[in-house]
Amino acid sequence: MSPTQTLPGQTVLGLETSCDETAAAVVRRAADGGVEVLSSVVASQIAQHAPYGGVVPEIAARAHVESIDLIAERALAEAGLGYGDLTGVAATAGPGLVGGVMVGLSFGKAAALARGLPLVAVNHLEGHAVSARLAADLPYPFLLLLVSGGHCQLLSVAGVGACRRLGSTIDDAAGEAFDKIAKTLGLPYPGGPALEQLAQGGEAERFPLPRALLGRKDCDFSFSGLKTAAARLAEGLSTAADRRDLAASVQAAIARQLAERSDRAMVAYAREQEGRNLRFVVAGGVAANAAVRERLTEAAAARGFSFTAPPLRYCTDNAAMIALAGAERLALGMSDPLDAPARPRWPLDAAAAAHNPTHVPGRKGAKA
Ligand code: KG4
Ligand code: ZN
């Protein structure tokens, strides 16, 4: 019997407002660890940010304020439950755009206080880390590639809240690279899905693009050289086929780098695990990309790892993953005080981040 099997069942309202999605969900985690998503409501603000070509923090925070109560009501209604049926409230407390984070976290605190429920202040990255567990029977431990708009890291995940960073980006996150390159190709925000669509049928070998950090043996990522090269190539394009081929070449280059670094991490991880529990998981918005999934599936198979990716609806930001992260913590007796702070930066592996920060003041880069 696994240790989690004796833990109490949980029914948790999750709230997510760290970027440009206002989301609420109700997730039930049974005493035996079985997971059921009772509702998952995601209200995208894409239309409000699109005219600006990216997320405008003030617009995002205001949109969250205007809709969080309605979205939470809808999540409860779709689950057929009221606050009295819940065992806890989980809200993203960072990392992310702090104005938005404060909206969801404050709403969560108010609900917890009013209903006498425990609050879990969830790290958004821990949410992504558990997202594959929403729809698959995926036990701990596993090796995780977390690739989103703000984050690009490889993590050894031993259990709830036990993450060790094996590598991270030294400049842009993979999703950020997709978004910025898409912009130079004249594609609308958000660029990742638009670039994937443009790349369909394109010749991925046509444009040679630089490979990053070739001299290094670690698991770190870099996308700035690729971004510069793609921007230069984009200026010289004339036909629709040129644009399609460049999109395909960029997508292939990003997928290749993700697979190469994951391969390196798998070798190190397999050594640590002494060949047992070889599970590889990808999560975050970029995990929605079919070319990326394909390369990672191949990489995992080549090293004898199982491969799990969340369904597309749980790759991008959602509140079901936040509710599950909260439920897993509550089951272990973990909760947070009502003065838990909203944190713009909040690395999952605090020790690694302190030793080798991806964020030096004054420099732009990944959020954590
Ligand atoms: O996880 P997510 O919704 O938000 C963050 O926590 O950042 O990820 C959003 C990112 C954006 O950069 C978006 O362009 C990228 O994920 N993305 C994709 C695809 N769908 C979303 N990138 C490439 N291909 C896609 N299909
Ligand atoms: Zn995210």
Tab-separated table of C-alpha atoms and ligand atoms in Angstrom:
chain	number	residue	atom	x	y	z
A	1	MET	CA	0.000	0.000	0.000
A	2	SER	CA	1.419	3.412	-0.917
A	3	PRO	CA	1.619	6.011	1.871
A	4	THR	CA	-0.997	8.185	0.155
A	5	GLN	CA	-3.664	5.482	0.337
A	6	THR	CA	-4.487	6.137	3.965
A	7	LEU	CA	-4.776	9.921	3.534
A	8	PRO	CA	-8.167	11.641	3.656
A	9	GLY	CA	-10.121	12.509	0.496
A	10	GLN	CA	-10.242	16.138	-0.579
A	11	THR	CA	-12.598	18.299	-2.649
A	12	VAL	CA	-10.851	21.529	-3.533
A	13	LEU	CA	-11.740	24.752	-5.330
A	14	GLY	CA	-8.693	25.894	-7.339
A	15	LEU	CA	-8.118	29.467	-8.533
A	16	GLU	CA	-5.610	30.591	-11.169
A	17	THR	CA	-4.929	34.245	-12.075
A	18	SER	CA	-1.161	34.487	-12.554
A	19	CYS	CA	-1.160	35.520	-16.208
A	20	ASP	CA	-3.889	36.064	-18.797
A	21	GLU	CA	-6.356	33.326	-17.897
A	22	THR	CA	-8.946	33.677	-15.154
A	23	ALA	CA	-9.607	30.092	-14.127
A	24	ALA	CA	-11.435	28.149	-11.432
A	25	ALA	CA	-11.933	24.411	-11.031
A	26	VAL	CA	-13.173	21.822	-8.587
A	27	VAL	CA	-11.109	18.669	-8.210
A	28	ARG	CA	-11.840	15.691	-6.028
A	29	ARG	CA	-8.957	13.579	-4.859
A	30	ALA	CA	-10.117	10.351	-3.262
A	31	ALA	CA	-8.467	8.774	-0.236
A	32	ASP	CA	-6.873	6.180	-2.537
A	33	GLY	CA	-5.293	8.945	-4.645
A	34	GLY	CA	-7.805	8.736	-7.539
A	35	VAL	CA	-8.415	12.094	-9.179
A	36	GLU	CA	-11.651	13.436	-10.658
A	37	VAL	CA	-11.931	16.865	-12.274
A	38	LEU	CA	-15.504	17.920	-11.457
A	39	SER	CA	-15.241	21.209	-13.365
A	40	SER	CA	-12.570	23.336	-15.023
A	41	VAL	CA	-13.509	26.804	-16.237
A	42	VAL	CA	-10.941	28.907	-18.101
A	43	ALA	CA	-11.769	32.444	-19.249
A	44	SER	CA	-9.069	33.617	-21.624
A	45	GLN	CA	-8.223	37.304	-21.905
A	46	ILE	CA	-6.520	36.847	-25.287
A	47	ALA	CA	-8.890	39.230	-27.067
A	48	GLN	CA	-8.142	42.011	-24.566
A	49	HIS	CA	-4.349	41.707	-24.918
A	50	ALA	CA	-4.123	40.887	-28.646
A	51	PRO	CA	-4.146	44.546	-29.829
A	52	TYR	CA	-0.966	45.104	-27.767
A	53	GLY	CA	0.853	41.988	-29.059
A	54	GLY	CA	1.336	40.580	-25.558
A	55	VAL	CA	-0.009	40.514	-22.009
A	56	VAL	CA	-0.495	43.980	-20.444
A	57	PRO	CA	-0.272	43.448	-16.644
A	58	GLU	CA	-2.726	46.212	-15.697
A	59	ILE	CA	-5.343	45.002	-18.178
A	60	ALA	CA	-4.860	41.438	-16.914
A	61	ALA	CA	-5.301	42.403	-13.241
A	62	ARG	CA	-8.438	44.407	-13.979
A	63	ALA	CA	-9.948	41.592	-16.063
A	64	HIS	CA	-9.272	39.119	-13.237
A	65	VAL	CA	-11.023	41.429	-10.728
A	66	GLU	CA	-14.041	41.716	-12.998
A	67	SER	CA	-14.523	37.995	-13.515
A	68	ILE	CA	-13.018	35.919	-10.686
A	69	ASP	CA	-16.229	35.697	-8.640
A	70	LEU	CA	-18.328	34.674	-11.648
A	71	ILE	CA	-15.771	32.115	-12.807
A	72	ALA	CA	-15.574	30.584	-9.317
A	73	GLU	CA	-19.388	30.453	-9.146
A	74	ARG	CA	-19.478	28.733	-12.521
A	75	ALA	CA	-16.879	26.162	-11.478
A	76	LEU	CA	-18.928	25.281	-8.389
A	77	ALA	CA	-22.186	25.202	-10.371
A	78	GLU	CA	-20.714	22.935	-13.066
A	79	ALA	CA	-19.410	20.628	-10.341
A	80	GLY	CA	-22.888	20.640	-8.771
A	81	LEU	CA	-21.403	21.654	-5.425
A	82	GLY	CA	-21.500	24.526	-2.940
A	83	TYR	CA	-18.825	25.874	-0.621
A	84	GLY	CA	-20.165	23.564	2.085
A	85	ASP	CA	-19.046	20.542	0.059
A	86	LEU	CA	-15.432	21.669	-0.141
A	87	THR	CA	-12.556	20.603	2.098
A	88	GLY	CA	-10.242	23.416	0.997
A	89	VAL	CA	-9.426	26.324	-1.303
A	90	ALA	CA	-6.234	26.481	-3.364
A	91	ALA	CA	-5.082	29.650	-5.113
A	92	THR	CA	-1.998	30.416	-7.172
A	93	ALA	CA	0.266	32.625	-5.022
A	94	GLY	CA	3.043	33.046	-7.631
A	95	PRO	CA	5.185	33.220	-9.629
A	96	GLY	CA	3.489	35.483	-12.141
A	97	LEU	CA	2.154	38.986	-12.721
A	98	VAL	CA	1.694	40.105	-9.154
A	99	GLY	CA	-1.439	42.239	-9.714
A	100	GLY	CA	-3.258	39.225	-11.101
A	101	VAL	CA	-1.874	36.821	-8.503
A	102	MET	CA	-3.197	39.100	-5.749
A	103	VAL	CA	-6.712	38.967	-7.201
A	104	GLY	CA	-7.020	35.168	-7.142
A	105	LEU	CA	-5.168	34.781	-3.865
A	106	SER	CA	-7.285	37.441	-2.117
A	107	PHE	CA	-10.469	35.845	-3.423
A	108	GLY	CA	-9.244	32.460	-2.171
A	109	LYS	CA	-8.375	33.887	1.243
A	110	ALA	CA	-11.790	35.522	1.563
A	111	ALA	CA	-13.580	32.300	0.598
A	112	ALA	CA	-11.457	30.251	3.015
A	113	LEU	CA	-12.027	32.727	5.855
A	114	ALA	CA	-15.772	33.052	5.267
A	115	ARG	CA	-16.317	29.285	5.016
A	116	GLY	CA	-13.786	28.166	7.617
A	117	LEU	CA	-11.819	26.194	5.033
A	118	PRO	CA	-8.060	25.647	4.908
A	119	LEU	CA	-6.166	27.675	2.283
A	120	VAL	CA	-3.302	26.405	0.148
A	121	ALA	CA	-1.120	29.093	-1.463
A	122	VAL	CA	0.003	27.130	-4.522
A	123	ASN	CA	3.175	27.641	-6.525
A	124	HIS	CA	1.988	27.887	-10.152
A	125	LEU	CA	4.938	25.716	-11.236
A	126	GLU	CA	3.893	22.994	-8.783
A	127	GLY	CA	0.514	23.158	-10.511
A	128	HIS	CA	2.134	22.490	-13.893
A	129	ALA	CA	4.229	19.758	-12.261
A	130	VAL	CA	1.111	17.836	-11.143
A	131	SER	CA	-0.941	18.614	-14.291
A	132	ALA	CA	-0.171	15.268	-15.920
A	133	ARG	CA	-1.583	13.562	-12.802
A	134	LEU	CA	-5.035	15.039	-13.558
A	135	ALA	CA	-5.689	12.574	-16.347
A	136	ALA	CA	-3.159	9.760	-15.983
A	137	ASP	CA	-2.145	7.348	-13.283
A	138	LEU	CA	1.301	8.850	-12.847
A	139	PRO	CA	3.062	8.082	-9.563
A	140	TYR	CA	5.994	10.008	-8.108
A	141	PRO	CA	8.917	10.221	-8.725
A	142	PHE	CA	9.372	11.525	-12.272
A	143	LEU	CA	11.611	13.693	-14.408
A	144	LEU	CA	9.751	16.807	-15.562
A	145	LEU	CA	10.329	19.170	-18.458
A	146	LEU	CA	8.346	22.296	-17.661
A	147	VAL	CA	8.007	24.457	-20.771
A	148	SER	CA	5.687	27.459	-20.795
A	149	GLY	CA	5.672	31.149	-21.633
A	150	GLY	CA	7.588	32.087	-18.506
A	151	HIS	CA	9.485	28.924	-17.624
A	152	CYS	CA	11.795	26.382	-19.156
A	153	GLN	CA	13.305	23.937	-16.707
A	154	LEU	CA	14.118	20.290	-16.097
A	155	LEU	CA	13.159	19.107	-12.609
A	156	SER	CA	13.545	15.897	-10.682
A	157	VAL	CA	10.196	15.592	-8.881
A	158	ALA	CA	10.409	13.225	-5.907
A	159	GLY	CA	7.004	13.996	-4.387
A	160	VAL	CA	4.718	16.818	-3.241
A	161	GLY	CA	6.829	19.984	-3.000
A	162	ALA	CA	10.062	18.036	-3.497
A	163	CYS	CA	11.599	19.333	-6.718
A	164	ARG	CA	15.251	19.578	-7.682
A	165	ARG	CA	16.284	21.623	-10.691
A	166	LEU	CA	18.548	19.886	-13.183
A	167	GLY	CA	18.618	22.708	-15.730
A	168	SER	CA	16.889	25.909	-16.772
A	169	THR	CA	17.022	28.592	-19.426
A	170	ILE	CA	19.734	31.221	-19.229
A	171	ASP	CA	17.665	33.710	-21.256
A	172	ASP	CA	14.176	33.239	-22.740
A	173	ALA	CA	11.690	30.499	-21.922
A	174	ALA	CA	10.720	28.242	-24.843
A	175	GLY	CA	7.209	29.710	-25.055
A	176	GLU	CA	8.654	33.212	-24.974
A	177	ALA	CA	10.900	32.258	-27.914
A	178	PHE	CA	7.876	30.918	-29.815
A	179	ASP	CA	5.949	34.127	-29.048
A	180	LYS	CA	8.745	36.543	-29.987
A	181	ILE	CA	9.687	34.753	-33.209
A	182	ALA	CA	6.016	34.505	-34.157
A	183	LYS	CA	5.805	38.282	-33.741
A	184	THR	CA	8.696	38.844	-36.167
A	185	LEU	CA	6.803	36.630	-38.621
A	186	GLY	CA	3.804	38.945	-38.253
A	187	LEU	CA	1.698	36.369	-36.411
A	188	PRO	CA	-0.866	37.361	-33.766
A	189	TYR	CA	-0.455	36.851	-30.015
A	190	PRO	CA	-0.201	34.223	-28.552
A	191	GLY	CA	2.476	33.237	-31.028
A	192	GLY	CA	3.090	29.581	-30.143
A	193	PRO	CA	-0.143	28.088	-31.495
A	194	ALA	CA	-0.105	30.499	-34.475
A	195	LEU	CA	3.446	29.486	-35.371
A	196	GLU	CA	2.570	25.801	-35.096
A	197	GLN	CA	-0.301	26.337	-37.503
A	198	LEU	CA	1.860	28.267	-39.992
A	199	ALA	CA	4.550	25.556	-39.829
A	200	GLN	CA	2.167	22.859	-41.073
A	201	GLY	CA	3.534	21.289	-44.237
A	202	GLY	CA	6.675	23.447	-44.040
A	203	GLU	CA	10.197	22.219	-44.745
A	204	ALA	CA	11.898	22.049	-41.343
A	205	GLU	CA	15.372	21.478	-42.825
A	206	ARG	CA	15.271	24.498	-45.118
A	207	PHE	CA	16.760	27.181	-42.863
A	208	PRO	CA	19.862	26.349	-40.855
A	209	LEU	CA	19.455	27.832	-37.378
A	210	PRO	CA	22.120	28.061	-34.657
A	211	ARG	CA	22.318	25.406	-31.940
A	212	ALA	CA	22.771	26.860	-28.469
A	213	LEU	CA	25.412	26.163	-25.810
A	214	LEU	CA	27.131	23.503	-27.891
A	215	GLY	CA	30.280	23.492	-25.793
A	216	ARG	CA	28.432	22.794	-22.547
A	217	LYS	CA	27.557	19.479	-20.984
A	218	ASP	CA	24.800	20.663	-18.619
A	219	CYS	CA	21.015	20.703	-19.017
A	220	ASP	CA	20.573	24.467	-19.483
A	221	PHE	CA	18.678	26.035	-22.364
A	222	SER	CA	19.213	29.180	-24.434
A	223	PHE	CA	16.968	30.577	-27.141
A	224	SER	CA	18.343	34.095	-27.706
A	225	GLY	CA	20.657	33.126	-30.609
A	226	LEU	CA	17.810	31.327	-32.337
A	227	LYS	CA	15.568	34.342	-31.857
A	228	THR	CA	18.104	36.746	-33.402
A	229	ALA	CA	18.821	34.418	-36.333
A	230	ALA	CA	15.121	33.885	-37.005
A	231	ALA	CA	14.443	37.640	-36.910
A	232	ARG	CA	17.209	38.240	-39.461
A	233	LEU	CA	15.920	35.470	-41.751
A	234	ALA	CA	12.340	36.749	-41.437
A	235	GLU	CA	13.375	40.111	-42.932
A	236	GLY	CA	14.469	38.491	-46.181
A	237	LEU	CA	11.372	36.372	-46.824
A	238	SER	CA	9.122	37.031	-49.767
A	239	THR	CA	6.678	34.160	-50.344
A	240	ALA	CA	4.129	32.399	-48.154
A	241	ALA	CA	6.130	29.195	-48.604
A	242	ASP	CA	9.242	30.970	-47.227
A	243	ARG	CA	7.365	31.962	-44.094
A	244	ARG	CA	5.942	28.489	-43.677
A	245	ASP	CA	9.394	26.910	-44.026
A	246	LEU	CA	10.950	29.334	-41.539
A	247	ALA	CA	8.162	28.599	-39.023
A	248	ALA	CA	8.765	24.860	-39.483
A	249	SER	CA	12.539	25.316	-39.113
A	250	VAL	CA	12.122	27.372	-35.909
A	251	GLN	CA	9.693	24.863	-34.425
A	252	ALA	CA	12.065	21.988	-35.237
A	253	ALA	CA	15.026	23.852	-33.707
A	254	ILE	CA	13.154	24.517	-30.457
A	255	ALA	CA	11.886	20.923	-30.305
A	256	ARG	CA	15.396	19.614	-30.959
A	257	GLN	CA	16.930	21.672	-28.159
A	258	LEU	CA	14.228	20.589	-25.719
A	259	ALA	CA	14.798	16.939	-26.664
A	260	GLU	CA	18.589	17.168	-26.502
A	261	ARG	CA	18.654	18.688	-23.019
A	262	SER	CA	15.953	16.284	-21.829
A	263	ASP	CA	18.076	13.412	-23.116
A	264	ARG	CA	21.025	14.631	-21.061
A	265	ALA	CA	18.820	14.995	-17.992
A	266	MET	CA	17.406	11.488	-18.517
A	267	VAL	CA	20.895	10.007	-18.471
A	268	ALA	CA	21.736	11.752	-15.181
A	269	TYR	CA	18.324	10.973	-13.683
A	270	ALA	CA	18.509	7.263	-14.631
A	271	ARG	CA	21.870	7.064	-12.864
A	272	GLU	CA	20.395	8.616	-9.693
A	273	GLN	CA	17.380	6.326	-9.796
A	274	GLU	CA	19.627	3.329	-10.409
A	275	GLY	CA	17.518	2.415	-13.424
A	276	ARG	CA	14.163	2.329	-11.548
A	277	ASN	CA	11.096	4.593	-11.919
A	278	LEU	CA	12.099	5.998	-15.283
A	279	ARG	CA	9.194	8.324	-16.013
A	280	PHE	CA	9.484	11.429	-18.173
A	281	VAL	CA	6.760	14.067	-18.081
A	282	VAL	CA	6.314	17.270	-20.083
A	283	ALA	CA	4.027	20.080	-18.907
A	284	GLY	CA	3.270	23.746	-19.641
A	285	GLY	CA	1.844	25.552	-22.664
A	286	VAL	CA	4.609	24.488	-25.075
A	287	ALA	CA	3.743	20.852	-24.316
A	288	ALA	CA	0.678	21.489	-26.493
A	289	ASN	CA	2.952	21.608	-29.561
A	290	ALA	CA	2.760	18.383	-31.593
A	291	ALA	CA	6.321	18.607	-32.973
A	292	VAL	CA	7.680	19.114	-29.461
A	293	ARG	CA	5.685	16.153	-28.142
A	294	GLU	CA	6.909	13.973	-30.994
A	295	ARG	CA	10.596	14.718	-30.372
A	296	LEU	CA	10.187	14.186	-26.627
A	297	THR	CA	8.307	10.915	-27.135
A	298	GLU	CA	11.228	9.642	-29.231
A	299	ALA	CA	13.802	10.867	-26.708
A	300	ALA	CA	12.028	9.145	-23.803
A	301	ALA	CA	11.641	5.868	-25.704
A	302	ALA	CA	15.334	5.874	-26.636
A	303	ARG	CA	16.301	6.032	-22.952
A	304	GLY	CA	13.723	3.529	-21.692
A	305	PHE	CA	11.524	6.162	-20.007
A	306	SER	CA	7.729	6.124	-20.047
A	307	PHE	CA	6.340	9.372	-21.500
A	308	THR	CA	3.369	11.310	-20.144
A	309	ALA	CA	1.972	14.625	-21.344
A	310	PRO	CA	-1.235	16.191	-20.013
A	311	PRO	CA	-4.234	16.499	-22.334
A	312	LEU	CA	-4.027	19.804	-24.240
A	313	ARG	CA	-6.549	21.536	-21.935
A	314	TYR	CA	-4.240	20.965	-18.963
A	315	CYS	CA	-1.011	21.993	-20.766
A	316	THR	CA	-1.835	25.694	-20.825
A	317	ASP	CA	-2.821	27.567	-17.679
A	318	ASN	CA	-5.854	26.166	-15.862
A	319	ALA	CA	-7.146	25.911	-12.309
A	320	ALA	CA	-7.618	22.116	-12.186
A	321	MET	CA	-3.854	21.729	-11.789
A	322	ILE	CA	-3.889	24.299	-8.967
A	323	ALA	CA	-6.764	22.490	-7.228
A	324	LEU	CA	-4.911	19.158	-7.490
A	325	ALA	CA	-1.660	20.643	-6.162
A	326	GLY	CA	-3.725	22.012	-3.250
A	327	ALA	CA	-5.511	18.689	-2.683
A	328	GLU	CA	-2.224	16.789	-2.584
A	329	ARG	CA	-0.866	19.212	0.030
A	330	LEU	CA	-4.064	19.124	2.115
A	331	ALA	CA	-4.002	15.320	2.086
A	332	LEU	CA	-0.564	15.530	3.694
A	333	GLY	CA	-1.843	18.001	6.300
A	334	MET	CA	-0.181	21.004	4.678
A	335	SER	CA	-1.947	24.384	4.423
A	336	ASP	CA	-0.991	28.067	4.546
A	337	PRO	CA	-1.863	31.023	6.778
A	338	LEU	CA	-4.299	33.667	5.560
A	339	ASP	CA	-1.449	36.192	5.314
A	340	ALA	CA	0.429	34.096	2.740
A	341	PRO	CA	2.063	36.603	0.365
A	342	ALA	CA	1.633	36.950	-3.415
A	343	ARG	CA	5.061	36.266	-4.911
A	344	PRO	CA	6.088	37.571	-8.354
A	345	ARG	CA	9.111	35.239	-8.247
A	346	TRP	CA	9.014	31.880	-6.536
A	347	PRO	CA	11.420	29.166	-7.707
A	348	LEU	CA	10.371	25.567	-7.081
A	349	ASP	CA	13.916	24.616	-6.162
A	350	ALA	CA	14.910	27.553	-3.956
A	351	ALA	CA	18.385	26.174	-3.214
A	352	ALA	CA	19.341	25.842	-6.898
A	353	ALA	CA	17.886	29.249	-7.710
A	354	ALA	CA	19.951	30.909	-4.968
A	355	HIS	CA	23.131	29.185	-6.094
A	356	ASN	CA	22.642	29.844	-9.795
A	357	PRO	CA	19.946	32.485	-10.333
A	358	THR	CA	18.358	32.686	-13.772
A	359	HIS	CA	17.370	36.203	-12.713
A	360	VAL	CA	19.915	38.823	-12.005
A	361	PRO	CA	18.443	42.254	-11.242
A	362	GLY	CA	18.121	44.389	-14.345
A	363	ARG	CA	18.262	41.484	-16.752
A	364	LYS	CA	15.270	40.153	-18.597
A	365	GLY	CA	14.622	36.457	-18.722
A	366	ALA	CA	12.551	33.557	-17.409
A	367	LYS	CA	10.273	34.369	-14.497
A	368	ALA	CA	11.746	31.920	-12.003
B	1	KG4	O1	1.584	27.408	-19.473
B	1	KG4	P1	1.118	28.619	-20.202
B	1	KG4	O2	-0.330	28.692	-20.584
B	1	KG4	O3	1.429	29.934	-19.399
B	1	KG4	C1	2.576	30.153	-18.654
B	1	KG4	O4	2.614	29.724	-17.467
B	1	KG4	O5	3.506	30.758	-19.240
B	1	KG4	O6	2.033	28.741	-21.510
B	1	KG4	C2	1.806	29.716	-22.483
B	1	KG4	C3	2.905	29.602	-23.526
B	1	KG4	C4	2.887	30.733	-24.549
B	1	KG4	O7	4.214	31.190	-24.739
B	1	KG4	C5	2.350	30.048	-25.793
B	1	KG4	O8	2.797	30.649	-26.997
B	1	KG4	C6	2.902	28.646	-25.628
B	1	KG4	O9	2.774	28.372	-24.255
B	1	KG4	N1	2.116	27.687	-26.421
B	1	KG4	C7	2.613	27.026	-27.489
B	1	KG4	C8	1.533	26.275	-28.017
B	1	KG4	N2	0.428	26.485	-27.233
B	1	KG4	C9	0.816	27.352	-26.253
B	1	KG4	N3	3.828	27.035	-28.046
B	1	KG4	C10	4.011	26.266	-29.130
B	1	KG4	N4	3.039	25.521	-29.706
B	1	KG4	C11	1.793	25.496	-29.186
B	1	KG4	N5	0.835	24.749	-29.745
B	2	ZN	ZN	1.670	28.395	-16.591
